[in-house]
Every structure is written in structure tokens, then in C-alpha cells.
């Protein structure tokens, strides 16, 4: 298989609707926060005309096109990095993906609730980015503790990793994702 892509965003922004459009899965996409709790997964073939052209030249016994797995992840709310909403579960599910597709609501509809009570796409993007940066910061801080212990034993790979973590830490501390 190719790689997987996590579909993320605040609750009720259309993540499950996008997932259904991509995968034809038909999962619930309801008008209430946390309709999705466990991640939904769907695999979509990724046709590539270049692969067909190569197969015509090489004439293999079998042609295996790549595919992409999409993961519909539960909605994230402010404070997720501290466990709010389904935060810890949400962030753990994101860590398992290779890419992130961030869905943002940019439309008014009084029949579709918004977790913040107002439509503000830039604020919604900021909320997600902040929670991801805080989660990454926590991960780096914990990794620095582990690496420091390994360095005491003379682990040279740990020393190299510490140099990288030391460069990343101030960037994340400033709130940059």
C-alpha cells in the first residue's frame, strides 16, 4: 500500500462527508459533535497512467497500483493536547498517519452546529495548529528526557537525536507547527 492520510478538523466541519466522498464508505455523518469516535478507514486505489505505460514496456506478470488509506479521525477541540474532548485519542490517531488533510468549515448554516458557536475559518485553523504544536512539543519534551538518559550510557545516536530535538524545541515552544 502507498501511504495513509488522516482527515482532521473541528467537530461538524465535514470530515466524515469528505471521507464518504473519497471512499464511498457510507459511514455516519451526523449533525452533532463526536459523531465519529473510533477512526474510520477506507482504501482508495490511486490510478497512475505512468504505471500503465511502464507495464506496457516491461510486461510484468502482475501490475500492482498503489493505494491510499484515508482515516476519518474524530473532531478535535481546543484543549485536546491536555485531554479535552477526545483529544488524547485524536492525537494518537494522527500520529499513526503519514499525511494530514485539514478540513475547515467556511459556510454558514444554522442547521449545522459549530463547536465554537461561530464560523471563523482562520480561528478554526489556528485551534487545530495550536493543538498539534502543543502535542508535538509534549512529544519532543518527553523524547528529550529519554534521550538524555540514553546519552548517560554513551549512546552516540542519542546524542545526534538530542541535537535535532534541541533545534525543534524552541520552534514548537513559539507555537509553530
Short mmCIF file of C-alpha atoms in Angstrom, two decimals:
data_model
loop_
_atom_site.label_atom_id
_atom_site.label_comp_id
_atom_site.label_asym_id
_atom_site.label_seq_id
_atom_site.Cartn_x
_atom_site.Cartn_y
_atom_site.Cartn_z
CA UNK A 1 0.00 0.00 0.00
CA UNK A 2 1.05 3.61 -0.54
CA UNK A 3 0.52 5.87 2.42
CA UNK A 4 -2.31 6.94 4.67
CA UNK A 5 -3.88 10.33 5.18
CA UNK A 6 -5.71 11.42 8.31
CA UNK A 7 -8.71 13.69 7.78
CA UNK A 8 -8.72 16.16 10.67
CA UNK A 9 -10.61 19.23 11.83
CA UNK A 10 -13.02 20.50 14.44
CA UNK A 11 -16.25 18.56 15.04
CA UNK A 12 -19.01 19.02 12.42
CA UNK A 13 -16.89 20.52 9.65
CA UNK A 14 -17.45 17.77 7.09
CA UNK A 15 -14.64 15.28 7.76
CA UNK A 16 -16.90 12.23 7.52
CA UNK A 17 -18.66 13.68 4.47
CA UNK A 18 -15.29 14.09 2.72
CA UNK A 19 -14.30 10.58 3.82
CA UNK A 20 -17.51 9.19 2.32
CA UNK A 21 -16.93 11.09 -0.94
CA UNK A 22 -13.39 9.72 -1.24
CA UNK A 23 -14.04 6.13 -0.15
CA UNK A 24 -17.75 5.60 -0.93
CA UNK A 25 -17.94 4.08 2.57
CA UNK A 26 -21.31 5.45 3.68
CA UNK A 27 -20.36 6.00 7.33
CA UNK A 28 -22.49 8.17 9.62
CA UNK A 29 -22.03 11.91 9.04
CA UNK A 30 -24.41 13.44 11.56
CA UNK A 31 -25.05 16.92 12.92
CA UNK A 32 -23.65 16.50 16.42
CA UNK A 33 -20.12 16.72 17.83
CA UNK A 34 -18.14 13.50 18.04
CA UNK A 35 -20.38 11.51 15.69
CA UNK A 36 -17.09 9.77 14.86
CA UNK A 37 -15.33 8.33 17.90
CA UNK A 38 -13.32 5.44 16.54
CA UNK A 39 -11.43 6.27 13.35
CA UNK A 40 -12.95 5.00 10.11
CA UNK A 41 -10.58 3.75 7.43
CA UNK A 42 -11.02 3.28 3.73
CA UNK A 43 -8.60 2.31 0.99
CA UNK A 44 -8.79 4.05 -2.37
CA UNK A 45 -6.87 2.85 -5.45
CA UNK A 46 -4.64 5.51 -6.97
CA UNK A 47 -4.53 5.01 -10.73
CA UNK A 48 -1.33 6.20 -12.39
CA UNK A 49 -1.04 6.36 -16.17
CA UNK A 50 2.75 6.17 -15.83
CA UNK A 51 2.40 2.74 -14.25
CA UNK A 52 0.31 1.57 -17.20
CA UNK A 53 2.92 2.92 -19.63
CA UNK A 54 5.72 1.14 -17.76
CA UNK A 55 3.72 -2.09 -17.65
CA UNK A 56 3.24 -1.92 -21.43
CA UNK A 57 7.02 -1.75 -21.85
CA UNK A 58 8.13 -4.22 -19.16
CA UNK A 59 5.13 -6.60 -19.42
CA UNK A 60 5.17 -7.84 -15.82
CA UNK A 61 3.09 -10.84 -14.74
CA UNK A 62 1.07 -8.60 -12.46
CA UNK A 63 0.67 -4.84 -12.07
CA UNK A 64 0.00 -3.60 -8.54
CA UNK A 65 -1.12 0.01 -8.47
CA UNK A 66 -0.65 1.86 -5.24
CA UNK A 67 -3.48 2.90 -2.99
CA UNK A 68 -4.11 5.45 -0.30
CA UNK A 69 -5.74 4.76 3.03
CA UNK A 70 -7.90 7.59 4.31
CA UNK A 71 -8.58 7.79 8.05
CA UNK A 72 -11.61 9.73 9.29
CA UNK A 73 -10.44 10.94 12.71
CA UNK A 74 -12.72 12.25 15.47
CA UNK A 75 -13.07 16.03 15.71
CA UNK A 76 -10.52 17.97 17.72
CA UNK A 77 -11.42 20.72 20.18
CA UNK A 78 -9.35 23.38 21.92
CA UNK A 79 -7.55 21.74 24.84
CA UNK A 80 -7.15 18.39 23.07
CA UNK A 81 -3.43 18.33 23.86
CA UNK A 82 -4.47 18.37 27.53
CA UNK A 83 -7.09 15.64 27.04
CA UNK A 84 -10.20 17.75 26.29
CA UNK A 85 -12.88 16.10 24.15
CA UNK A 86 -11.39 13.02 22.53
CA UNK A 87 -8.03 14.80 22.47
CA UNK A 88 -5.59 12.11 23.51
CA UNK A 89 -7.24 9.56 21.24
CA UNK A 90 -7.44 12.06 18.37
CA UNK A 91 -3.77 12.98 18.66
CA UNK A 92 -2.70 9.34 18.91
CA UNK A 93 -4.67 8.59 15.73
CA UNK A 94 -2.98 11.47 13.91
CA UNK A 95 0.49 10.23 14.91
CA UNK A 96 -0.22 7.00 13.02
CA UNK A 97 -0.82 8.77 9.69
CA UNK A 98 1.67 9.80 7.02
CA UNK A 99 -0.20 12.93 5.93
CA UNK A 100 -2.94 15.21 7.24
CA UNK A 101 -5.86 16.69 5.29
CA UNK A 102 -7.28 19.55 7.37
CA UNK A 103 -11.00 20.18 6.75
CA UNK A 104 -12.22 23.67 7.66
CA UNK A 105 -15.82 24.87 7.64
CA UNK A 106 -16.28 28.05 5.60
CA UNK A 107 -20.07 28.20 5.30
CA UNK A 108 -22.97 29.46 7.38
CA UNK A 109 -25.87 27.09 8.05
CA UNK A 110 -27.98 27.49 11.17
CA UNK A 111 -28.96 23.82 10.89
CA UNK A 112 -25.36 22.64 11.27
CA UNK A 113 -23.93 23.32 14.71
CA UNK A 114 -20.40 24.63 15.18
CA UNK A 115 -18.45 23.62 18.28
CA UNK A 116 -17.31 27.23 18.86
CA UNK A 117 -20.75 28.72 18.17
CA UNK A 118 -19.42 30.87 15.31
CA UNK A 119 -17.97 30.39 11.83
CA UNK A 120 -14.37 31.64 11.77
CA UNK A 121 -12.16 29.52 9.49
CA UNK A 122 -8.92 31.25 10.50
CA UNK A 123 -9.67 30.70 14.18
CA UNK A 124 -10.53 27.05 13.49
CA UNK A 125 -7.24 26.56 11.63
CA UNK A 126 -5.38 28.21 14.49
CA UNK A 127 -7.09 25.92 17.03
CA UNK A 128 -6.03 22.78 15.17
CA UNK A 129 -2.49 24.04 14.52
CA UNK A 130 -2.07 25.07 18.16
CA UNK A 131 -3.22 21.69 19.44
CA UNK A 132 -0.91 19.87 17.01
CA UNK A 133 2.04 22.08 18.02
CA UNK A 134 1.34 21.56 21.74
CA UNK A 135 1.14 17.82 21.21
CA UNK A 136 4.41 17.87 19.25
CA UNK A 137 6.01 19.98 21.99
CA UNK A 138 4.97 17.44 24.61
CA UNK A 139 6.35 14.61 22.45
CA UNK A 140 9.69 16.40 21.99
CA UNK A 141 9.98 17.20 25.72
CA UNK A 142 9.37 13.54 26.62
CA UNK A 143 11.84 12.41 23.94
CA UNK A 144 14.50 14.76 25.35
CA UNK A 145 14.13 13.12 28.76
CA UNK A 146 14.55 9.63 27.25
CA UNK A 147 17.47 10.72 25.05
CA UNK A 148 19.25 12.37 27.98
CA UNK A 149 19.09 9.09 29.89
CA UNK A 150 20.46 7.18 26.89
CA UNK A 151 23.30 9.66 26.49
CA UNK A 152 24.50 8.94 30.02
CA UNK A 153 25.19 5.41 28.82
CA UNK A 154 27.31 6.73 25.95
CA UNK A 155 24.73 6.26 23.19
CA UNK A 156 26.05 8.26 20.20
CA UNK A 157 22.78 8.02 18.25
CA UNK A 158 21.02 9.55 21.24
CA UNK A 159 23.48 12.46 21.16
CA UNK A 160 22.65 13.09 17.48
CA UNK A 161 18.93 12.87 18.19
CA UNK A 162 19.30 15.34 21.07
CA UNK A 163 20.87 17.88 18.69
CA UNK A 164 17.82 17.61 16.41
CA UNK A 165 15.35 17.77 19.29
CA UNK A 166 17.14 20.83 20.69
CA UNK A 167 16.60 22.60 17.35
CA UNK A 168 12.92 21.67 17.16
CA UNK A 169 12.03 22.54 20.77
CA UNK A 170 12.28 26.36 20.52
CA UNK A 171 10.26 26.41 17.28
CA UNK A 172 7.46 24.39 18.88
CA UNK A 173 7.69 26.49 22.05
CA UNK A 174 6.87 29.55 19.92
CA UNK A 175 3.70 27.81 18.76
CA UNK A 176 4.84 27.00 15.23
CA UNK A 177 3.55 23.66 13.94
#
